[in-house]
Coordinates of C-alpha atoms in Angstrom, one line a residue:
X1 CA 95.3 14.1 -45.8
X2 CA 94.7 11.9 -42.8
X3 CA 96.4 13.2 -39.6
X4 CA 99.6 11.4 -38.8
X5 CA 99.7 8.8 -36.0
X6 CA 101.4 9.6 -32.8
X7 CA 104.2 7.2 -33.5
X8 CA 104.8 8.7 -36.9
X9 CA 105.1 12.2 -35.4
X10 CA 107.4 10.9 -32.7
X11 CA 109.6 9.2 -35.3
X12 CA 109.8 12.5 -37.3
X13 CA 110.9 14.2 -34.1
X14 CA 107.9 16.5 -33.9
X15 CA 107.0 15.2 -30.5
X16 CA 109.2 15.5 -27.5
X17 CA 109.7 12.5 -25.3
X18 CA 107.1 12.0 -22.6
X19 CA 107.7 13.5 -19.2
X20 CA 108.3 10.2 -17.6
X21 CA 110.9 9.1 -20.2
X22 CA 112.7 12.4 -19.9
X23 CA 112.7 12.1 -16.1
X24 CA 114.1 8.6 -16.3
X25 CA 116.8 9.8 -18.7
X26 CA 117.9 12.8 -16.7
X27 CA 117.5 11.7 -13.1
X28 CA 120.2 13.2 -11.1
X29 CA 122.3 10.8 -8.9
X30 CA 122.6 13.3 -6.1
X31 CA 120.5 13.3 -2.9
X32 CA 120.8 12.3 0.7
X33 CA 122.1 8.8 1.4
X34 CA 119.9 6.6 3.7
X35 CA 120.5 7.5 7.3
X36 CA 122.6 10.6 6.4
X37 CA 121.9 14.0 7.9
X38 CA 122.6 16.0 4.7
X39 CA 123.1 15.6 1.0
X40 CA 125.9 13.3 0.0
X41 CA 128.7 14.5 -2.3
X42 CA 127.8 14.6 -6.0
X43 CA 129.4 11.5 -7.6
X44 CA 129.6 13.5 -10.8
X45 CA 131.8 16.1 -9.3
X46 CA 135.2 14.6 -10.4
X47 CA 133.9 14.3 -14.0
X48 CA 132.6 17.9 -14.0
X49 CA 135.9 19.2 -12.7
X50 CA 137.8 17.3 -15.4
X51 CA 135.5 18.8 -18.0
X52 CA 135.9 22.3 -16.6
X53 CA 139.7 21.9 -16.6
X54 CA 139.6 20.8 -20.3
X55 CA 137.3 23.7 -21.2
X56 CA 139.6 26.2 -19.4
X57 CA 142.5 25.0 -21.6
X58 CA 140.4 25.7 -24.6
X59 CA 139.4 29.1 -23.4
X60 CA 143.1 29.9 -22.9
X61 CA 143.7 28.8 -26.4
X62 CA 141.2 31.4 -27.7
X63 CA 143.0 34.0 -25.7
X64 CA 146.4 33.2 -27.2
X65 CA 145.6 32.1 -30.8
X66 CA 144.0 34.5 -33.2
X67 CA 140.9 33.2 -35.1
X68 CA 141.4 33.2 -38.9
X69 CA 139.6 35.8 -41.1
X70 CA 136.0 35.1 -41.6
X71 CA 135.6 33.1 -38.3
X72 CA 133.8 34.7 -35.3
X73 CA 136.5 33.7 -32.7
X74 CA 134.8 35.9 -30.0
X75 CA 131.5 34.1 -30.6
X76 CA 133.1 30.6 -30.4
X77 CA 134.9 31.6 -27.2
X78 CA 131.6 33.0 -25.7
X79 CA 129.9 29.7 -26.5
X80 CA 132.7 27.8 -24.9
X81 CA 132.3 30.0 -21.8
X82 CA 128.6 29.0 -21.7
X83 CA 129.7 25.3 -21.9
X84 CA 131.9 25.9 -18.9
X85 CA 129.1 27.4 -16.9
X86 CA 126.9 24.5 -17.6
X87 CA 129.6 22.0 -16.6
X88 CA 130.3 23.9 -13.3
X89 CA 126.6 24.0 -12.4
X90 CA 126.0 22.6 -8.9
X91 CA 129.7 22.4 -8.0
X92 CA 130.8 24.2 -4.8
X93 CA 132.3 27.6 -5.7
X94 CA 135.4 26.8 -3.7
X95 CA 136.0 23.7 -5.9
X96 CA 135.9 25.5 -9.2
X97 CA 138.9 27.5 -10.4
X98 CA 138.3 31.0 -11.7
X99 CA 137.6 31.0 -15.4
X100 CA 140.2 32.5 -17.8
X101 CA 139.6 36.1 -18.6
X102 CA 139.7 37.2 -22.2
X103 CA 143.1 38.8 -22.7
X104 CA 144.2 37.8 -26.2
X105 CA 143.1 37.9 -29.8
X106 CA 139.7 36.5 -30.9
X107 CA 139.6 38.4 -34.1
X108 CA 137.6 37.5 -37.2
X109 CA 134.3 38.4 -38.8
X110 CA 131.3 36.1 -38.3
X111 CA 131.1 33.5 -41.1
X112 CA 128.3 33.4 -43.6
X113 CA 125.8 30.7 -42.9
X114 CA 124.6 28.6 -45.9
X115 CA 120.8 28.5 -46.4
X116 CA 120.3 26.8 -49.7
X117 CA 122.7 23.9 -49.9
X118 CA 125.4 22.0 -48.2
X119 CA 128.1 24.2 -46.6
X120 CA 131.7 24.2 -47.9
X121 CA 134.4 24.3 -45.2
X122 CA 137.2 26.9 -45.6
X123 CA 140.7 25.6 -46.1
X124 CA 142.6 25.3 -42.8
X125 CA 145.4 27.7 -41.9
X126 CA 148.1 27.2 -39.3
X127 CA 146.2 29.4 -36.8
X128 CA 143.0 27.5 -37.6
X129 CA 144.8 24.2 -37.1
X130 CA 145.8 25.2 -33.6
X131 CA 142.4 26.2 -32.4
X132 CA 140.6 23.4 -34.2
X133 CA 142.9 20.8 -32.7
X134 CA 142.1 22.2 -29.2
X135 CA 138.4 22.0 -30.0
X136 CA 138.7 18.4 -31.1
X137 CA 140.8 17.5 -28.1
X138 CA 138.2 18.9 -25.8
X139 CA 135.5 16.9 -27.6
X140 CA 137.5 13.7 -27.2
X141 CA 138.0 14.4 -23.4
X142 CA 134.2 14.7 -23.0
X143 CA 133.5 11.5 -24.9
X144 CA 136.2 9.7 -22.8
X145 CA 134.2 10.5 -19.6
X146 CA 130.8 9.4 -20.8
X147 CA 130.8 6.1 -18.9
X148 CA 131.9 7.7 -15.7
X149 CA 129.1 10.3 -15.6
X150 CA 125.5 10.0 -14.4
X151 CA 122.8 10.1 -17.1
X152 CA 122.1 13.8 -17.0
X153 CA 125.8 14.7 -17.2
X154 CA 126.5 12.1 -19.9
X155 CA 123.8 13.7 -22.0
X156 CA 125.4 17.1 -21.5
X157 CA 128.9 15.8 -22.3
X158 CA 127.7 14.2 -25.5
X159 CA 126.1 17.5 -26.6
X160 CA 129.2 19.5 -25.8
X161 CA 131.4 17.0 -27.6
X162 CA 129.3 17.6 -30.7
X163 CA 129.4 21.3 -30.1
X164 CA 133.2 21.4 -30.0
X165 CA 133.3 19.3 -33.2
X166 CA 131.1 21.9 -34.8
X167 CA 133.5 24.6 -33.6
X168 CA 136.4 22.7 -35.2
X169 CA 134.5 22.6 -38.5
X170 CA 133.8 26.3 -38.3
X171 CA 137.5 26.9 -37.8
X172 CA 138.1 25.0 -41.1
X173 CA 139.1 21.5 -39.8
X174 CA 138.0 18.6 -41.9
X175 CA 135.1 16.7 -40.4
X176 CA 136.0 13.5 -38.6
X177 CA 135.0 10.3 -40.3
X178 CA 131.5 9.2 -39.6
X179 CA 131.3 6.6 -36.8
X180 CA 130.8 3.1 -38.1
X181 CA 127.8 1.5 -36.4
X182 CA 128.8 -1.5 -34.3
X183 CA 127.9 -5.0 -35.3
X184 CA 125.3 -6.9 -33.4
X185 CA 128.0 -9.0 -31.7
X186 CA 129.7 -5.9 -30.4
X187 CA 126.4 -4.3 -29.2
X188 CA 124.9 -7.3 -27.5
X189 CA 126.1 -8.7 -24.2
X190 CA 127.4 -12.2 -25.0
X191 CA 126.6 -13.4 -21.5
X192 CA 122.9 -12.5 -21.8
X193 CA 120.5 -15.3 -22.6
X194 CA 117.5 -14.7 -24.9
X195 CA 115.0 -12.3 -23.3
X196 CA 117.5 -11.1 -20.7
X197 CA 119.4 -7.8 -20.9
X198 CA 121.6 -7.3 -17.8
X199 CA 121.9 -3.6 -17.0
X200 CA 119.4 -2.5 -19.7
X201 CA 116.1 -1.4 -18.3
X202 CA 112.7 -0.6 -19.9
X203 CA 113.6 3.1 -20.2
X204 CA 116.6 2.2 -22.3
X205 CA 114.7 -0.1 -24.6
X206 CA 112.0 2.6 -25.0
X207 CA 114.8 5.1 -25.9
X208 CA 116.3 2.6 -28.4
X209 CA 112.8 2.2 -30.0
X210 CA 112.5 6.0 -30.3
X211 CA 115.9 6.1 -32.0
X212 CA 114.9 3.3 -34.3
X213 CA 111.6 5.1 -35.2
X214 CA 113.5 8.3 -35.9
X215 CA 115.9 6.5 -38.2
X216 CA 112.9 4.9 -40.0
X217 CA 111.6 8.4 -40.6
X218 CA 115.0 9.7 -41.6
X219 CA 115.3 7.0 -44.3
X220 CA 111.9 7.9 -45.6
X221 CA 112.7 11.6 -45.5
X222 CA 115.9 11.2 -47.4
X223 CA 114.0 9.4 -50.1
X224 CA 112.0 12.5 -50.5
X225 CA 115.1 14.7 -50.3
X226 CA 116.9 12.8 -53.0
X227 CA 113.9 12.9 -55.3
X228 CA 113.8 16.7 -55.2
X229 CA 117.6 17.4 -55.7
X230 CA 119.3 17.8 -59.1
X231 CA 121.9 15.3 -60.0
X232 CA 124.8 17.2 -58.4
X233 CA 127.0 17.0 -55.3
X234 CA 124.0 17.7 -53.1
X235 CA 122.3 14.6 -54.3
X236 CA 125.5 12.6 -53.7
X237 CA 125.4 14.0 -50.1
X238 CA 121.8 12.9 -49.8
X239 CA 122.7 9.4 -50.9
X240 CA 125.5 9.2 -48.4
X241 CA 123.2 10.3 -45.6
X242 CA 120.5 7.9 -46.7
X243 CA 123.0 5.0 -46.5
X244 CA 124.3 6.2 -43.1
X245 CA 120.7 6.3 -41.6
X246 CA 120.0 2.9 -43.0
X247 CA 123.1 1.6 -41.2
X248 CA 122.0 3.2 -37.9
X249 CA 118.5 1.8 -38.4
X250 CA 119.9 -1.7 -38.8
X251 CA 122.2 -1.3 -35.8
X252 CA 119.2 -0.4 -33.5
X253 CA 117.1 -3.2 -34.9
X254 CA 119.9 -5.7 -34.1
X255 CA 120.5 -4.3 -30.7
X256 CA 116.8 -4.3 -29.7
X257 CA 116.5 -7.8 -30.9
X258 CA 119.5 -8.9 -28.9
X259 CA 117.8 -7.4 -25.8
X260 CA 114.8 -9.6 -26.2
X261 CA 112.4 -7.0 -27.6
X262 CA 110.7 -6.7 -31.0
X263 CA 112.0 -3.8 -33.1
X264 CA 109.3 -1.3 -34.1
X265 CA 108.5 -1.6 -37.8
X266 CA 108.6 1.3 -40.2
X267 CA 105.3 3.1 -41.0
X268 CA 104.0 2.9 -44.5
X269 CA 104.5 6.7 -44.8
X270 CA 105.4 9.7 -42.7
X271 CA 103.9 13.1 -42.4
X272 CA 106.5 15.7 -43.5
X273 CA 106.9 18.9 -41.4
X274 CA 106.3 21.1 -44.5
X275 CA 105.7 20.6 -48.2
X276 CA 108.8 19.6 -50.2
X277 CA 108.4 20.8 -53.8
X278 CA 111.9 22.1 -54.7
X279 CA 115.6 21.6 -54.2
X280 CA 115.6 24.3 -51.5
X281 CA 112.7 22.6 -49.7
X282 CA 114.6 19.3 -49.9
X283 CA 117.7 20.9 -48.4
X284 CA 115.7 22.4 -45.6
X285 CA 114.1 19.0 -44.9
X286 CA 117.5 17.3 -44.6
X287 CA 118.7 19.9 -42.1
X288 CA 115.4 19.5 -40.2
X289 CA 115.7 15.7 -40.0
X290 CA 119.3 15.8 -38.8
X291 CA 118.6 18.5 -36.2
X292 CA 115.7 16.6 -34.8
X293 CA 117.8 13.5 -34.6
X294 CA 120.4 15.2 -32.3
X295 CA 117.7 15.5 -29.7
X296 CA 116.8 11.8 -30.0
X297 CA 120.4 10.8 -29.6
X298 CA 121.0 13.1 -26.7
X299 CA 118.2 11.5 -24.9
X300 CA 119.5 8.0 -25.9
X301 CA 122.9 8.8 -24.3
X302 CA 121.1 9.5 -21.0
X303 CA 118.9 6.4 -21.2
X304 CA 121.3 3.6 -22.2
X305 CA 123.9 2.0 -19.9
X306 CA 127.6 2.8 -20.3
X307 CA 128.6 0.3 -22.9
X308 CA 126.2 1.9 -25.5
X309 CA 126.7 5.6 -24.6
X310 CA 129.6 6.2 -27.0
X311 CA 127.6 4.8 -29.9
X312 CA 124.7 7.2 -29.2
X313 CA 127.0 10.1 -28.6
X314 CA 128.8 9.6 -31.9
X315 CA 125.5 9.3 -33.7
X316 CA 124.6 12.7 -32.1
X317 CA 127.8 14.2 -33.4
X318 CA 127.3 12.8 -36.9
X319 CA 123.8 14.2 -37.1
X320 CA 125.0 17.6 -35.9
X321 CA 127.7 17.7 -38.6
X322 CA 125.3 16.7 -41.3
X323 CA 122.8 19.3 -40.2
X324 CA 125.6 21.9 -40.5
X325 CA 126.4 20.6 -43.9
X326 CA 122.8 21.1 -45.0
X327 CA 122.9 24.7 -43.8
X328 CA 121.4 24.4 -40.3
X329 CA 122.8 27.0 -37.9
X330 CA 125.2 25.5 -35.4
X331 CA 123.7 25.0 -31.9
X332 CA 125.7 25.8 -28.7
X333 CA 124.1 22.7 -27.1
X334 CA 123.2 20.3 -29.9
X335 CA 120.3 18.1 -29.0
X336 CA 119.6 19.6 -25.5
X337 CA 117.9 22.8 -24.3
X338 CA 120.2 25.6 -23.4
X339 CA 120.9 25.3 -19.7
X340 CA 120.8 29.1 -19.3
X341 CA 117.2 29.0 -20.6
X342 CA 116.1 26.1 -18.4
X343 CA 115.0 26.9 -14.8
X344 CA 117.4 25.3 -12.4
X345 CA 116.0 22.4 -10.4
X346 CA 115.6 23.0 -6.7
X347 CA 116.8 20.4 -4.2
X348 CA 115.3 19.8 -0.8

C-alpha cells in the first residue's frame, strides 16, 4: 500500500494542525497597549466571569440534587469543577468568587461505557431532568458568549458547551436535535464582492479547508463503516451520520466558494487508521472519525470570525454526541487538550 499523502492524513485527523495555524487560532488578546506601562485589562475577563458564574450555579445543582442510580454524579461534578478552573485561568484572584464546596448528594455508580455499538440512553427521571436541564442551560450560556470572546476563549467555550451536552446525555436527557447546516446565503456576507471576504483572513480560510478535508474523509469513512455493519439500527445510525457529514461538507464548500477560494476536492481514497474487517471495527472507526472531528471544529471556532463561530461550535457538539453514541468515552474537554495537562503560557 502506498503511503498516504499529507493532505489525506490531515483530512483523517491523524495530523495536528501546523504550529503556525494553531498559534493563529489561539492567539491571546491580552498584552500591553501601545505606550502603556503595564499589561492592559484582559478583554475576555467579563466573558470568563459570566462563564464562571454559570458554572457555579451548575456546581450548586450537583450539591443539592442527587444523581440517579447508575450515573457517576461525583465524577460529573468533578469534571465541572475542572471546567471552572479552566475558565478562571488568568483572572485576578480577587475577581473570582470562591467555588462552591461539595456539601450535598452526588450519589450514583459510574455508568457502563459501550464498546461494541451505539450507546442507549437511560430513561430520564425527575432528578435526572433537573440536573440535565442545568447542564444544558450552562451549555447554552457558553454558546451565547462565543461572539464576545477572543479566539482562544471561544474555542474553550465551544468545547465546554459540548462537554455539558455530553453530561446531560449521561444524565439521561435526550440529545438535542442535530444543528442544520446554514445555507450559502446565510453563511456568506451579502455585502462582499467576488474574491473579497471582509473580516475573514487567510487563517480562517485555511481552517475551513481543513474542516472540508476532514468532512471529505468522514464521508469516505462512513462508506466503509456502513459496508461492515449488519442491516440493523447501527447501520441506520451510520446512514444518518453519513448524510450529516455530506451536509456539512456541502456547507463548507459553499462557504469557501463565497469567500473567493476554491474548495479542496476529495481524494480518490483515504488511508484508514486501522484495518476494518468486522462490525466491531466499523463501530470503532465511526467513533474515531467523530472524535477526531471534534478537534478540527474546536480549531475552526478559534479561527473563524464571530458570524461563523456558532456553526462550528454546533458541529463540534454534534460530533461529540455521535462519538458517544458509537461508544467513545466522554471527554472532559472535547476537541481541545486538557488545560491541566498543558503548561501555562508565561507572559512578559
